[in-house]
PDB file of C-alpha atoms and ligand atoms in Angstrom:
ATOM      1  CA  MET A   1       3.780  27.858 -96.923  1.00  0.00           C
ATOM      2  CA  LEU A   2       5.663  24.594 -96.610  1.00  0.00           C
ATOM      3  CA  GLN A   3       2.578  22.516 -95.897  1.00  0.00           C
ATOM      4  CA  GLN A   4       1.998  20.351 -99.001  1.00  0.00           C
ATOM      5  CA  THR A   5       4.566  22.409-100.962  1.00  0.00           C
ATOM      6  CA  THR A   6       8.259  21.853-101.658  1.00  0.00           C
ATOM      7  CA  VAL A   7      11.000  24.087-100.286  1.00  0.00           C
ATOM      8  CA  GLU A   8      12.175  24.968-103.818  1.00  0.00           C
ATOM      9  CA  ALA A   9       8.717  26.201-104.776  1.00  0.00           C
ATOM     10  CA  VAL A  10       8.322  28.172-101.556  1.00  0.00           C
ATOM     11  CA  ILE A  11      11.617  30.114-101.394  1.00  0.00           C
ATOM     12  CA  PRO A  12      10.760  32.972-103.839  1.00  0.00           C
ATOM     13  CA  TYR A  13       7.295  33.305-102.308  1.00  0.00           C
ATOM     14  CA  TYR A  14       8.717  33.407 -98.799  1.00  0.00           C
ATOM     15  CA  ARG A  15      11.222  36.132 -99.717  1.00  0.00           C
ATOM     16  CA  ARG A  16       8.557  38.308-101.312  1.00  0.00           C
ATOM     17  CA  TRP A  17       6.182  37.638 -98.422  1.00  0.00           C
ATOM     18  CA  VAL A  18       8.512  38.776 -95.621  1.00  0.00           C
ATOM     19  CA  LYS A  19       9.323  41.891 -97.628  1.00  0.00           C
ATOM     20  CA  SER A  20       5.634  42.752 -98.139  1.00  0.00           C
ATOM     21  CA  TYR A  21       4.523  41.712 -94.640  1.00  0.00           C
ATOM     22  CA  PRO A  22       7.457  42.270 -92.276  1.00  0.00           C
ATOM     23  CA  ASP A  23       5.218  41.884 -89.224  1.00  0.00           C
ATOM     24  CA  LEU A  24       1.712  40.775 -88.281  1.00  0.00           C
ATOM     25  CA  ALA A  25       0.419  44.359 -88.305  1.00  0.00           C
ATOM     26  CA  ALA A  26       1.400  44.706 -91.981  1.00  0.00           C
ATOM     27  CA  LEU A  27      -0.399  41.465 -92.829  1.00  0.00           C
ATOM     28  CA  ASP A  28      -3.447  42.586 -90.861  1.00  0.00           C
ATOM     29  CA  ARG A  29      -3.580  45.944 -92.701  1.00  0.00           C
ATOM     30  CA  ALA A  30      -3.283  44.458 -96.193  1.00  0.00           C
ATOM     31  CA  PRO A  31      -6.527  43.793 -98.098  1.00  0.00           C
ATOM     32  CA  LEU A  32      -7.361  40.101 -98.475  1.00  0.00           C
ATOM     33  CA  SER A  33      -7.364  40.491-102.272  1.00  0.00           C
ATOM     34  CA  ARG A  34      -3.687  41.547-102.173  1.00  0.00           C
ATOM     35  CA  VAL A  35      -2.757  38.709 -99.809  1.00  0.00           C
ATOM     36  CA  LEU A  36      -4.445  36.158-102.106  1.00  0.00           C
ATOM     37  CA  LYS A  37      -2.701  37.705-105.111  1.00  0.00           C
ATOM     38  CA  ASP A  38       0.686  37.360-103.369  1.00  0.00           C
ATOM     39  CA  TRP A  39      -0.176  33.713-102.666  1.00  0.00           C
ATOM     40  CA  GLN A  40      -1.179  32.992-106.264  1.00  0.00           C
ATOM     41  CA  GLY A  41       0.704  29.933-107.536  1.00  0.00           C
ATOM     42  CA  LEU A  42       1.254  28.349-104.104  1.00  0.00           C
ATOM     43  CA  GLY A  43      -2.223  26.771-104.073  1.00  0.00           C
ATOM     44  CA  TYR A  44      -4.181  25.734-100.966  1.00  0.00           C
ATOM     45  CA  TYR A  45      -5.375  29.320-100.538  1.00  0.00           C
ATOM     46  CA  GLU A  46      -6.997  28.520 -97.215  1.00  0.00           C
ATOM     47  CA  ARG A  47      -3.510  28.840 -95.719  1.00  0.00           C
ATOM     48  CA  ALA A  48      -3.214  32.496 -96.813  1.00  0.00           C
ATOM     49  CA  ARG A  49      -6.688  33.240 -95.540  1.00  0.00           C
ATOM     50  CA  ASN A  50      -5.870  31.609 -92.188  1.00  0.00           C
ATOM     51  CA  LEU A  51      -2.587  33.499 -91.857  1.00  0.00           C
ATOM     52  CA  LYS A  52      -4.433  36.752 -92.358  1.00  0.00           C
ATOM     53  CA  ALA A  53      -7.194  35.785 -89.914  1.00  0.00           C
ATOM     54  CA  ALA A  54      -4.571  34.788 -87.321  1.00  0.00           C
ATOM     55  CA  ALA A  55      -2.776  38.133 -87.822  1.00  0.00           C
ATOM     56  CA  ARG A  56      -6.094  39.939 -87.146  1.00  0.00           C
ATOM     57  CA  ILE A  57      -6.606  38.022 -83.883  1.00  0.00           C
ATOM     58  CA  LEU A  58      -3.030  38.544 -82.693  1.00  0.00           C
ATOM     59  CA  VAL A  59      -2.886  42.242 -83.562  1.00  0.00           C
ATOM     60  CA  ALA A  60      -6.228  42.839 -81.838  1.00  0.00           C
ATOM     61  CA  GLY A  61      -5.618  40.702 -78.759  1.00  0.00           C
ATOM     62  CA  ASN A  62      -1.936  39.848 -78.308  1.00  0.00           C
ATOM     63  CA  GLY A  63      -0.031  43.031 -79.164  1.00  0.00           C
ATOM     64  CA  GLY A  64       0.869  41.679 -82.620  1.00  0.00           C
ATOM     65  CA  ARG A  65       3.011  38.909 -81.143  1.00  0.00           C
ATOM     66  CA  VAL A  66       2.928  35.164 -81.829  1.00  0.00           C
ATOM     67  CA  PRO A  67       2.103  33.311 -78.579  1.00  0.00           C
ATOM     68  CA  ASP A  68       4.628  30.825 -77.224  1.00  0.00           C
ATOM     69  CA  GLY A  69       2.213  28.308 -75.673  1.00  0.00           C
ATOM     70  CA  PHE A  70       0.875  25.191 -77.420  1.00  0.00           C
ATOM     71  CA  GLU A  71      -2.738  25.761 -76.291  1.00  0.00           C
ATOM     72  CA  GLU A  72      -2.778  29.404 -77.459  1.00  0.00           C
ATOM     73  CA  LEU A  73      -1.256  28.455 -80.814  1.00  0.00           C
ATOM     74  CA  VAL A  74      -3.722  25.676 -81.642  1.00  0.00           C
ATOM     75  CA  ARG A  75      -6.606  28.090 -81.044  1.00  0.00           C
ATOM     76  CA  LEU A  76      -5.472  30.218 -84.012  1.00  0.00           C
ATOM     77  CA  PRO A  77      -6.972  29.602 -87.459  1.00  0.00           C
ATOM     78  CA  GLY A  78      -4.899  27.228 -89.583  1.00  0.00           C
ATOM     79  CA  ILE A  79      -2.696  26.061 -86.700  1.00  0.00           C
ATOM     80  CA  GLY A  80      -3.174  22.455 -85.641  1.00  0.00           C
ATOM     81  CA  PRO A  81      -1.007  20.287 -83.386  1.00  0.00           C
ATOM     82  CA  TYR A  82       1.581  19.734 -86.140  1.00  0.00           C
ATOM     83  CA  THR A  83       2.105  23.428 -86.932  1.00  0.00           C
ATOM     84  CA  ALA A  84       2.071  24.411 -83.253  1.00  0.00           C
ATOM     85  CA  ALA A  85       4.717  21.775 -82.473  1.00  0.00           C
ATOM     86  CA  ALA A  86       6.780  22.919 -85.469  1.00  0.00           C
ATOM     87  CA  ILE A  87       6.650  26.582 -84.378  1.00  0.00           C
ATOM     88  CA  LEU A  88       7.547  25.766 -80.771  1.00  0.00           C
ATOM     89  CA  SER A  89      10.353  23.356 -81.558  1.00  0.00           C
ATOM     90  CA  LEU A  90      11.878  25.066 -84.628  1.00  0.00           C
ATOM     91  CA  ALA A  91      11.588  28.649 -83.426  1.00  0.00           C
ATOM     92  CA  LEU A  92      11.953  28.165 -79.665  1.00  0.00           C
ATOM     93  CA  ASN A  93      13.683  24.776 -79.316  1.00  0.00           C
ATOM     94  CA  ARG A  94      10.916  23.395 -77.126  1.00  0.00           C
ATOM     95  CA  PRO A  95      10.795  19.561 -76.942  1.00  0.00           C
ATOM     96  CA  TYR A  96       7.674  18.913 -79.042  1.00  0.00           C
ATOM     97  CA  PRO A  97       7.688  16.073 -81.598  1.00  0.00           C
ATOM     98  CA  VAL A  98       6.751  17.255 -85.088  1.00  0.00           C
ATOM     99  CA  LEU A  99       4.579  14.671 -86.804  1.00  0.00           C
ATOM    100  CA  GLU A 100       4.598  15.392 -90.508  1.00  0.00           C
ATOM    101  CA  ALA A 101       4.716  13.089 -93.536  1.00  0.00           C
ATOM    102  CA  ASN A 102       8.493  12.627 -93.644  1.00  0.00           C
ATOM    103  CA  VAL A 103       8.789  12.015 -89.915  1.00  0.00           C
ATOM    104  CA  ARG A 104       5.888   9.566 -89.942  1.00  0.00           C
ATOM    105  CA  ARG A 105       7.486   7.560 -92.753  1.00  0.00           C
ATOM    106  CA  VAL A 106      10.950   7.435 -91.139  1.00  0.00           C
ATOM    107  CA  MET A 107       9.534   6.459 -87.774  1.00  0.00           C
ATOM    108  CA  ALA A 108       7.151   3.863 -89.231  1.00  0.00           C
ATOM    109  CA  ARG A 109      10.138   2.188 -90.889  1.00  0.00           C
ATOM    110  CA  LEU A 110      12.410   2.481 -87.860  1.00  0.00           C
ATOM    111  CA  LEU A 111       9.703   0.959 -85.656  1.00  0.00           C
ATOM    112  CA  ARG A 112       8.401  -1.377 -88.398  1.00  0.00           C
ATOM    113  CA  LEU A 113       4.801  -0.202 -88.140  1.00  0.00           C
ATOM    114  CA  ARG A 114       3.192  -2.128 -90.984  1.00  0.00           C
ATOM    115  CA  GLY A 115      -0.355  -0.766 -90.814  1.00  0.00           C
ATOM    116  CA  PRO A 116      -1.686   2.506 -92.207  1.00  0.00           C
ATOM    117  CA  LEU A 117      -0.331   5.768 -90.819  1.00  0.00           C
ATOM    118  CA  ASP A 118      -3.481   6.563 -88.842  1.00  0.00           C
ATOM    119  CA  GLY A 119      -4.160   7.889 -85.353  1.00  0.00           C
ATOM    120  CA  ARG A 120      -2.995   4.653 -83.724  1.00  0.00           C
ATOM    121  CA  ALA A 121       0.334   4.776 -85.552  1.00  0.00           C
ATOM    122  CA  ASP A 122       0.674   8.466 -84.658  1.00  0.00           C
ATOM    123  CA  ARG A 123       0.301   7.685 -80.966  1.00  0.00           C
ATOM    124  CA  LYS A 124       3.055   5.054 -81.177  1.00  0.00           C
ATOM    125  CA  ILE A 125       5.316   7.394 -83.118  1.00  0.00           C
ATOM    126  CA  ALA A 126       4.681  10.307 -80.741  1.00  0.00           C
ATOM    127  CA  SER A 127       5.415   8.109 -77.743  1.00  0.00           C
ATOM    128  CA  ALA A 128       8.682   6.848 -79.286  1.00  0.00           C
ATOM    129  CA  LEU A 129       9.685  10.372 -80.227  1.00  0.00           C
ATOM    130  CA  SER A 130       9.060  11.798 -76.781  1.00  0.00           C
ATOM    131  CA  SER A 131      11.675   9.446 -75.368  1.00  0.00           C
ATOM    132  CA  LEU A 132      14.106  10.245 -78.218  1.00  0.00           C
ATOM    133  CA  LEU A 133      13.698  14.040 -78.324  1.00  0.00           C
ATOM    134  CA  PRO A 134      16.627  15.822 -76.706  1.00  0.00           C
ATOM    135  CA  ARG A 135      15.643  18.398 -74.070  1.00  0.00           C
ATOM    136  CA  ARG A 136      17.883  20.879 -75.861  1.00  0.00           C
ATOM    137  CA  ASN A 137      18.069  21.333 -79.614  1.00  0.00           C
ATOM    138  CA  ALA A 138      14.653  19.775 -80.200  1.00  0.00           C
ATOM    139  CA  GLY A 139      14.321  22.010 -83.260  1.00  0.00           C
ATOM    140  CA  GLN A 140      17.495  20.631 -84.788  1.00  0.00           C
ATOM    141  CA  PHE A 141      16.415  17.077 -84.015  1.00  0.00           C
ATOM    142  CA  ASN A 142      13.023  17.576 -85.684  1.00  0.00           C
ATOM    143  CA  GLN A 143      14.559  19.247 -88.725  1.00  0.00           C
ATOM    144  CA  ALA A 144      17.106  16.445 -89.049  1.00  0.00           C
ATOM    145  CA  LEU A 145      14.344  13.859 -88.983  1.00  0.00           C
ATOM    146  CA  MET A 146      12.307  15.713 -91.612  1.00  0.00           C
ATOM    147  CA  GLU A 147      15.409  16.097 -93.780  1.00  0.00           C
ATOM    148  CA  LEU A 148      16.246  12.420 -93.368  1.00  0.00           C
ATOM    149  CA  GLY A 149      12.778  11.587 -94.675  1.00  0.00           C
ATOM    150  CA  ALA A 150      12.988  14.058 -97.565  1.00  0.00           C
ATOM    151  CA  LEU A 151      16.476  13.119 -98.786  1.00  0.00           C
ATOM    152  CA  VAL A 152      17.325   9.599 -97.596  1.00  0.00           C
ATOM    153  CA  CYS A 153      14.307   7.692 -96.326  1.00  0.00           C
ATOM    154  CA  ARG A 154      12.280   8.698 -99.387  1.00  0.00           C
ATOM    155  CA  PRO A 155       8.790   7.317-100.107  1.00  0.00           C
ATOM    156  CA  ALA A 156      10.086   5.154-102.979  1.00  0.00           C
ATOM    157  CA  SER A 157      13.577   3.587-103.041  1.00  0.00           C
ATOM    158  CA  PRO A 158      14.903   4.691 -99.644  1.00  0.00           C
ATOM    159  CA  ARG A 159      18.699   5.104 -99.665  1.00  0.00           C
ATOM    160  CA  CYS A 160      19.359   2.681 -96.831  1.00  0.00           C
ATOM    161  CA  VAL A 161      23.048   2.279 -97.693  1.00  0.00           C
ATOM    162  CA  SER A 162      23.749   5.902 -96.829  1.00  0.00           C
ATOM    163  CA  CYS A 163      21.285   6.146 -93.939  1.00  0.00           C
ATOM    164  CA  PRO A 164      22.840   7.282 -90.635  1.00  0.00           C
ATOM    165  CA  VAL A 165      20.268   5.367 -88.578  1.00  0.00           C
ATOM    166  CA  ALA A 166      20.251   2.138 -90.639  1.00  0.00           C
ATOM    167  CA  SER A 167      21.551   0.067 -87.745  1.00  0.00           C
ATOM    168  CA  TYR A 168      18.450   0.975 -85.686  1.00  0.00           C
ATOM    169  CA  CYS A 169      15.975   0.314 -88.488  1.00  0.00           C
ATOM    170  CA  SER A 170      13.642  -2.652 -87.945  1.00  0.00           C
ATOM    171  CA  ALA A 171      12.079  -2.426 -91.421  1.00  0.00           C
ATOM    172  CA  ARG A 172      15.457  -2.574 -93.093  1.00  0.00           C
ATOM    173  CA  ARG A 173      16.546  -5.516 -90.996  1.00  0.00           C
ATOM    174  CA  ARG A 174      13.556  -7.444 -92.381  1.00  0.00           C
ATOM    175  CA  GLY A 175      13.882  -6.048 -95.906  1.00  0.00           C
ATOM    176  CA  GLU A 176      10.454  -4.391 -95.595  1.00  0.00           C
ATOM    177  CA  GLN A 177      11.449  -0.764 -96.121  1.00  0.00           C
ATOM    178  CA  ASP A 178       9.725  -0.556 -99.525  1.00  0.00           C
ATOM    179  CA  SER A 179       6.375  -1.782 -98.252  1.00  0.00           C
ATOM    180  CA  ILE A 180       6.226   0.439 -95.160  1.00  0.00           C
ATOM    181  CA  PRO A 181       4.108   2.521 -95.021  1.00  0.00           C
ATOM    182  CA  PRO A 182       1.541   0.774 -97.276  1.00  0.00           C
ATOM    183  CA  ARG A 183       0.775   2.766-100.442  1.00  0.00           C
ATOM    184  CA  LYS A 184      -2.466   4.704-100.637  1.00  0.00           C
ATOM    185  CA  THR A 185      -3.872   4.596-104.118  1.00  0.00           C
ATOM    186  CA  LYS A 186      -6.502   7.262-104.484  1.00  0.00           C
ATOM    187  CA  PRO A 187      -6.955   8.196-108.128  1.00  0.00           C
ATOM    188  CA  ALA A 188      -7.329  11.916-108.790  1.00  0.00           C
ATOM    189  CA  LEU A 189     -10.779  13.128-109.829  1.00  0.00           C
ATOM    190  CA  ARG A 190     -10.717  14.272-113.442  1.00  0.00           C
ATOM    191  CA  VAL A 191     -12.863  17.231-114.430  1.00  0.00           C
ATOM    192  CA  THR A 192     -13.318  18.719-117.906  1.00  0.00           C
ATOM    193  CA  ALA A 193     -14.650  22.269-117.857  1.00  0.00           C
ATOM    194  CA  ALA A 194     -15.597  24.920-120.393  1.00  0.00           C
ATOM    195  CA  VAL A 195     -15.238  28.592-119.470  1.00  0.00           C
ATOM    196  CA  ALA A 196     -16.242  31.783-121.250  1.00  0.00           C
ATOM    197  CA  VAL A 197     -13.998  34.796-121.673  1.00  0.00           C
ATOM    198  CA  ILE A 198     -16.894  37.154-122.403  1.00  0.00           C
ATOM    199  CA  ARG A 199     -15.840  40.383-124.081  1.00  0.00           C
ATOM    200  CA  ARG A 200     -17.541  43.735-124.246  1.00  0.00           C
ATOM    201  CA  ASN A 201     -16.105  47.150-125.121  1.00  0.00           C
ATOM    202  CA  GLY A 202     -12.508  45.950-124.823  1.00  0.00           C
ATOM    203  CA  LYS A 203     -13.070  44.389-121.384  1.00  0.00           C
ATOM    204  CA  VAL A 204     -13.680  40.833-120.179  1.00  0.00           C
ATOM    205  CA  LEU A 205     -15.992  39.539-117.488  1.00  0.00           C
ATOM    206  CA  ILE A 206     -14.602  37.932-114.330  1.00  0.00           C
ATOM    207  CA  GLN A 207     -16.443  36.803-111.247  1.00  0.00           C
ATOM    208  CA  LYS A 208     -15.516  36.031-107.680  1.00  0.00           C
ATOM    209  CA  ARG A 209     -15.873  32.540-106.270  1.00  0.00           C
ATOM    210  CA  PRO A 210     -17.871  32.061-103.046  1.00  0.00           C
ATOM    211  CA  ASP A 211     -16.122  33.009 -99.790  1.00  0.00           C
ATOM    212  CA  LYS A 212     -16.156  29.424 -98.570  1.00  0.00           C
ATOM    213  CA  GLY A 213     -15.038  26.139-100.134  1.00  0.00           C
ATOM    214  CA  LEU A 214     -12.507  25.234-102.791  1.00  0.00           C
ATOM    215  CA  LEU A 215     -10.520  28.245-104.126  1.00  0.00           C
ATOM    216  CA  ALA A 216     -12.724  30.556-102.047  1.00  0.00           C
ATOM    217  CA  GLY A 217     -12.652  34.258-102.867  1.00  0.00           C
ATOM    218  CA  LEU A 218     -10.499  33.913-105.996  1.00  0.00           C
ATOM    219  CA  TRP A 219     -11.517  35.334-109.371  1.00  0.00           C
ATOM    220  CA  GLU A 220     -12.427  33.188-112.366  1.00  0.00           C
ATOM    221  CA  PHE A 221     -14.086  33.199-115.757  1.00  0.00           C
ATOM    222  CA  PRO A 222     -17.687  31.971-115.719  1.00  0.00           C
ATOM    223  CA  GLY A 223     -18.342  28.415-116.879  1.00  0.00           C
ATOM    224  CA  GLY A 224     -18.255  24.946-115.422  1.00  0.00           C
ATOM    225  CA  LYS A 225     -18.090  21.225-115.712  1.00  0.00           C
ATOM    226  CA  VAL A 226     -18.841  19.398-118.964  1.00  0.00           C
ATOM    227  CA  GLU A 227     -21.534  16.830-118.137  1.00  0.00           C
ATOM    228  CA  PRO A 228     -21.648  13.357-119.751  1.00  0.00           C
ATOM    229  CA  GLY A 229     -23.045  13.573-123.304  1.00  0.00           C
ATOM    230  CA  GLU A 230     -22.284  17.290-123.702  1.00  0.00           C
ATOM    231  CA  THR A 231     -19.835  18.861-126.127  1.00  0.00           C
ATOM    232  CA  LEU A 232     -17.566  21.614-124.848  1.00  0.00           C
ATOM    233  CA  GLU A 233     -19.680  24.209-126.613  1.00  0.00           C
ATOM    234  CA  SER A 234     -23.040  22.911-125.398  1.00  0.00           C
ATOM    235  CA  ALA A 235     -21.672  22.791-121.829  1.00  0.00           C
ATOM    236  CA  LEU A 236     -20.428  26.356-122.224  1.00  0.00           C
ATOM    237  CA  ARG A 237     -23.828  27.567-123.445  1.00  0.00           C
ATOM    238  CA  ARG A 238     -25.686  25.760-120.635  1.00  0.00           C
ATOM    239  CA  GLU A 239     -23.341  26.947-117.889  1.00  0.00           C
ATOM    240  CA  ILE A 240     -23.511  30.590-118.969  1.00  0.00           C
ATOM    241  CA  ARG A 241     -27.295  30.430-119.276  1.00  0.00           C
ATOM    242  CA  GLU A 242     -27.573  28.895-115.776  1.00  0.00           C
ATOM    243  CA  GLU A 243     -24.934  31.080-114.155  1.00  0.00           C
ATOM    244  CA  LEU A 244     -25.522  34.460-115.783  1.00  0.00           C
ATOM    245  CA  GLY A 245     -28.944  34.131-117.392  1.00  0.00           C
ATOM    246  CA  VAL A 246     -27.705  35.102-120.885  1.00  0.00           C
ATOM    247  CA  GLU A 247     -26.969  33.319-124.153  1.00  0.00           C
ATOM    248  CA  VAL A 248     -23.430  32.880-125.473  1.00  0.00           C
ATOM    249  CA  ARG A 249     -22.741  34.404-128.909  1.00  0.00           C
ATOM    250  CA  ASP A 250     -19.961  33.534-131.399  1.00  0.00           C
ATOM    251  CA  PRO A 251     -17.777  31.300-129.206  1.00  0.00           C
ATOM    252  CA  VAL A 252     -14.231  30.916-130.539  1.00  0.00           C
ATOM    253  CA  PHE A 253     -11.734  28.541-128.948  1.00  0.00           C
ATOM    254  CA  LEU A 254      -8.998  30.433-127.068  1.00  0.00           C
ATOM    255  CA  ALA A 255      -6.954  27.931-125.067  1.00  0.00           C
ATOM    256  CA  ARG A 256      -6.805  24.601-123.300  1.00  0.00           C
ATOM    257  CA  VAL A 257      -4.972  24.395-119.979  1.00  0.00           C
ATOM    258  CA  LYS A 258      -4.555  21.583-117.505  1.00  0.00           C
ATOM    259  CA  HIS A 259      -4.023  21.980-113.815  1.00  0.00           C
ATOM    260  CA  ALA A 260      -4.086  19.938-110.612  1.00  0.00           C
ATOM    261  CA  TYR A 261      -5.940  21.275-107.545  1.00  0.00           C
ATOM    262  CA  THR A 262      -5.745  19.216-104.380  1.00  0.00           C
ATOM    263  CA  LYS A 263      -7.508  15.976-105.440  1.00  0.00           C
ATOM    264  CA  TYR A 264      -8.734  17.268-108.827  1.00  0.00           C
ATOM    265  CA  ARG A 265      -7.108  17.186-112.279  1.00  0.00           C
ATOM    266  CA  VAL A 266      -8.845  19.908-114.244  1.00  0.00           C
ATOM    267  CA  ASP A 267      -8.835  20.147-118.045  1.00  0.00           C
ATOM    268  CA  LEU A 268     -10.005  23.699-118.817  1.00  0.00           C
ATOM    269  CA  HIS A 269     -11.165  24.821-122.263  1.00  0.00           C
ATOM    270  CA  ALA A 270     -11.571  28.571-122.663  1.00  0.00           C
ATOM    271  CA  PHE A 271     -13.658  30.271-125.352  1.00  0.00           C
ATOM    272  CA  LEU A 272     -13.714  33.917-126.359  1.00  0.00           C
ATOM    273  CA  CYS A 273     -17.308  34.977-126.874  1.00  0.00           C
ATOM    274  CA  ARG A 274     -19.931  37.654-126.470  1.00  0.00           C
ATOM    275  CA  ALA A 275     -23.072  37.570-124.361  1.00  0.00           C
ATOM    276  CA  ALA A 276     -26.553  38.333-125.632  1.00  0.00           C
ATOM    277  CA  GLY A 277     -27.911  40.369-122.750  1.00  0.00           C
ATOM    278  CA  ALA A 278     -26.866  42.918-120.153  1.00  0.00           C
ATOM    279  CA  LEU A 279     -24.381  41.829-117.513  1.00  0.00           C
ATOM    280  CA  ARG A 280     -24.160  44.546-114.940  1.00  0.00           C
ATOM    281  CA  PRO A 281     -21.027  44.783-112.800  1.00  0.00           C
ATOM    282  CA  SER A 282     -21.284  44.144-109.054  1.00  0.00           C
ATOM    283  CA  PRO A 283     -18.765  43.612-106.227  1.00  0.00           C
ATOM    284  CA  ARG A 284     -18.517  39.944-107.282  1.00  0.00           C
ATOM    285  CA  ARG A 285     -18.700  40.482-111.037  1.00  0.00           C
ATOM    286  CA  LEU A 286     -16.381  42.866-112.862  1.00  0.00           C
ATOM    287  CA  TRP A 287     -15.592  44.001-116.390  1.00  0.00           C
ATOM    288  CA  VAL A 288     -11.812  44.322-116.563  1.00  0.00           C
ATOM    289  CA  LYS A 289      -9.370  45.268-119.340  1.00  0.00           C
ATOM    290  CA  PRO A 290      -7.237  42.205-120.245  1.00  0.00           C
ATOM    291  CA  ALA A 291      -4.017  44.037-119.342  1.00  0.00           C
ATOM    292  CA  ALA A 292      -5.366  44.650-115.810  1.00  0.00           C
ATOM    293  CA  LEU A 293      -6.270  40.993-115.185  1.00  0.00           C
ATOM    294  CA  ARG A 294      -2.858  40.228-113.706  1.00  0.00           C
ATOM    295  CA  SER A 295      -3.665  42.324-110.635  1.00  0.00           C
ATOM    296  CA  TYR A 296      -6.468  39.924-109.618  1.00  0.00           C
ATOM    297  CA  ALA A 297      -5.895  36.625-107.783  1.00  0.00           C
ATOM    298  CA  PHE A 298      -6.924  33.672-109.971  1.00  0.00           C
ATOM    299  CA  PRO A 299      -6.581  29.922-109.338  1.00  0.00           C
ATOM    300  CA  ALA A 300      -3.564  28.599-111.262  1.00  0.00           C
ATOM    301  CA  GLY A 301      -5.643  27.175-114.162  1.00  0.00           C
ATOM    302  CA  SER A 302      -7.480  30.468-114.752  1.00  0.00           C
ATOM    303  CA  ALA A 303      -4.198  32.386-114.383  1.00  0.00           C
ATOM    304  CA  LYS A 304      -2.867  30.353-117.321  1.00  0.00           C
ATOM    305  CA  ILE A 305      -5.910  31.403-119.366  1.00  0.00           C
ATOM    306  CA  VAL A 306      -5.203  35.038-118.438  1.00  0.00           C
ATOM    307  CA  GLU A 307      -1.654  34.649-119.770  1.00  0.00           C
ATOM    308  CA  LYS A 308      -2.925  33.024-122.981  1.00  0.00           C
ATOM    309  CA  LEU A 309      -5.432  35.847-123.404  1.00  0.00           C
ATOM    310  CA  ILE A 310      -2.848  38.581-122.904  1.00  0.00           C
ATOM    311  CA  GLY A 311      -0.096  36.697-124.745  1.00  0.00           C
ATOM    312  CA  SER A 312      -2.234  35.551-127.670  1.00  0.00           C
ATOM    313  CA  ASP A 313      -2.347  39.076-129.055  1.00  0.00           C
ATOM    314  CA  GLY A 314      -4.639  40.941-126.743  1.00  0.00           C
ATOM    315  CA  ARG A 315      -5.360  43.464-129.523  1.00  0.00           C
ATOM    316  CA  SER A 316      -6.282  41.671-132.732  1.00  0.00           C
ATOM    317  CA  ARG A 317      -8.263  38.704-131.343  1.00  0.00           C
ATOM    318  CA  PRO A 318     -10.460  40.603-128.940  1.00  0.00           C
ATOM    319  CA  ARG A 319     -11.308  43.147-131.657  1.00  0.00           C
ATOM    320  CA  ALA A 320     -12.455  40.359-133.954  1.00  0.00           C
ATOM    321  CA  HIS A 321     -14.897  38.924-131.414  1.00  0.00           C
ATOM    322  CA  GLY A 322     -15.411  41.615-128.865  1.00  0.00           C
ATOM    323  CA  ARG A 323     -17.965  44.068-130.110  1.00  0.00           C
TER     324      ARG A 323
HETATM  325 FE1  SF4 B   1      14.682   4.611 -93.943  1.00  0.00          FE
HETATM  326 FE2  SF4 B   1      16.323   2.756 -94.897  1.00  0.00          FE
HETATM  327 FE3  SF4 B   1      17.157   4.486 -93.044  1.00  0.00          FE
HETATM  328 FE4  SF4 B   1      15.406   2.591 -92.412  1.00  0.00          FE
HETATM  329  S1  SF4 B   1      17.511   2.314 -93.081  1.00  0.00           S
HETATM  330  S2  SF4 B   1      15.305   4.725 -91.809  1.00  0.00           S
HETATM  331  S3  SF4 B   1      14.199   2.461 -94.292  1.00  0.00           S
HETATM  332  S4  SF4 B   1      16.530   4.972 -95.155  1.00  0.00           S
END
């Protein structure tokens, strides 16, 4: 849960998670839809999917226990060298260096590594850490280093005056702490999308995303990207025609929500509408009462639309456009 997510954001999720899934067998038994729903809001859903897949493997082949060897751990879905080292050092105090973003930054500054934090830098950092790591309390050492990076040796404006390792820091000695590591400037990809909340007989249509790729297996409202030269409404009509093979009728603006997914900044515009044509339900396409939408796992942007739909008077508006 902590990969790419702050501790503050994770705590309530973690508490609910260990209550719902006290052991690997419980996680293995739970349907994927429930696991994704419990993950909703944390983002990077591949992590939830991998946790569940790893639980399946360990319940079937390792008596429901987490292995305590590096090689066995990295064979599990979602566990790479970083996570394996974190599990072994934090849970079992084994002397493995944990190379995550905070540690990389602290070490790059301590060692004055001025290039990008790539594989070459990682090898230098790992080699320096293996001579620094205590044989005992490796977990505490790794956590201290991560905490130092999160609270003191921050990406911008490191607090060198209160840093406990300032006297060892080569970057600080040269006044280069602000330029190490070099900044990566990758602008986020901006996407404007129009989606249809199609109503029929008091229910709305939702569909499941493909099982692979971005936001795999989550539910969403049909629609898609607004192409250059299109208005929101013309994009909506085209997308629904292409995706569902029907024409949109009487679109009425419902809500605009913005959300960031990994490298995307999505600007979603939702329209209440009807569809001219039959849309039969299937395992990947459902008609659902608005009040029941909260029990499905949606990406954060679509979840905001669900709340707008339910909160924007789920009785009077739908009646006006729904039949
Ligand atoms: Fe980071 Fe400054 Fe401490 Fe060096 S002295 S490790 S740059 S906080």
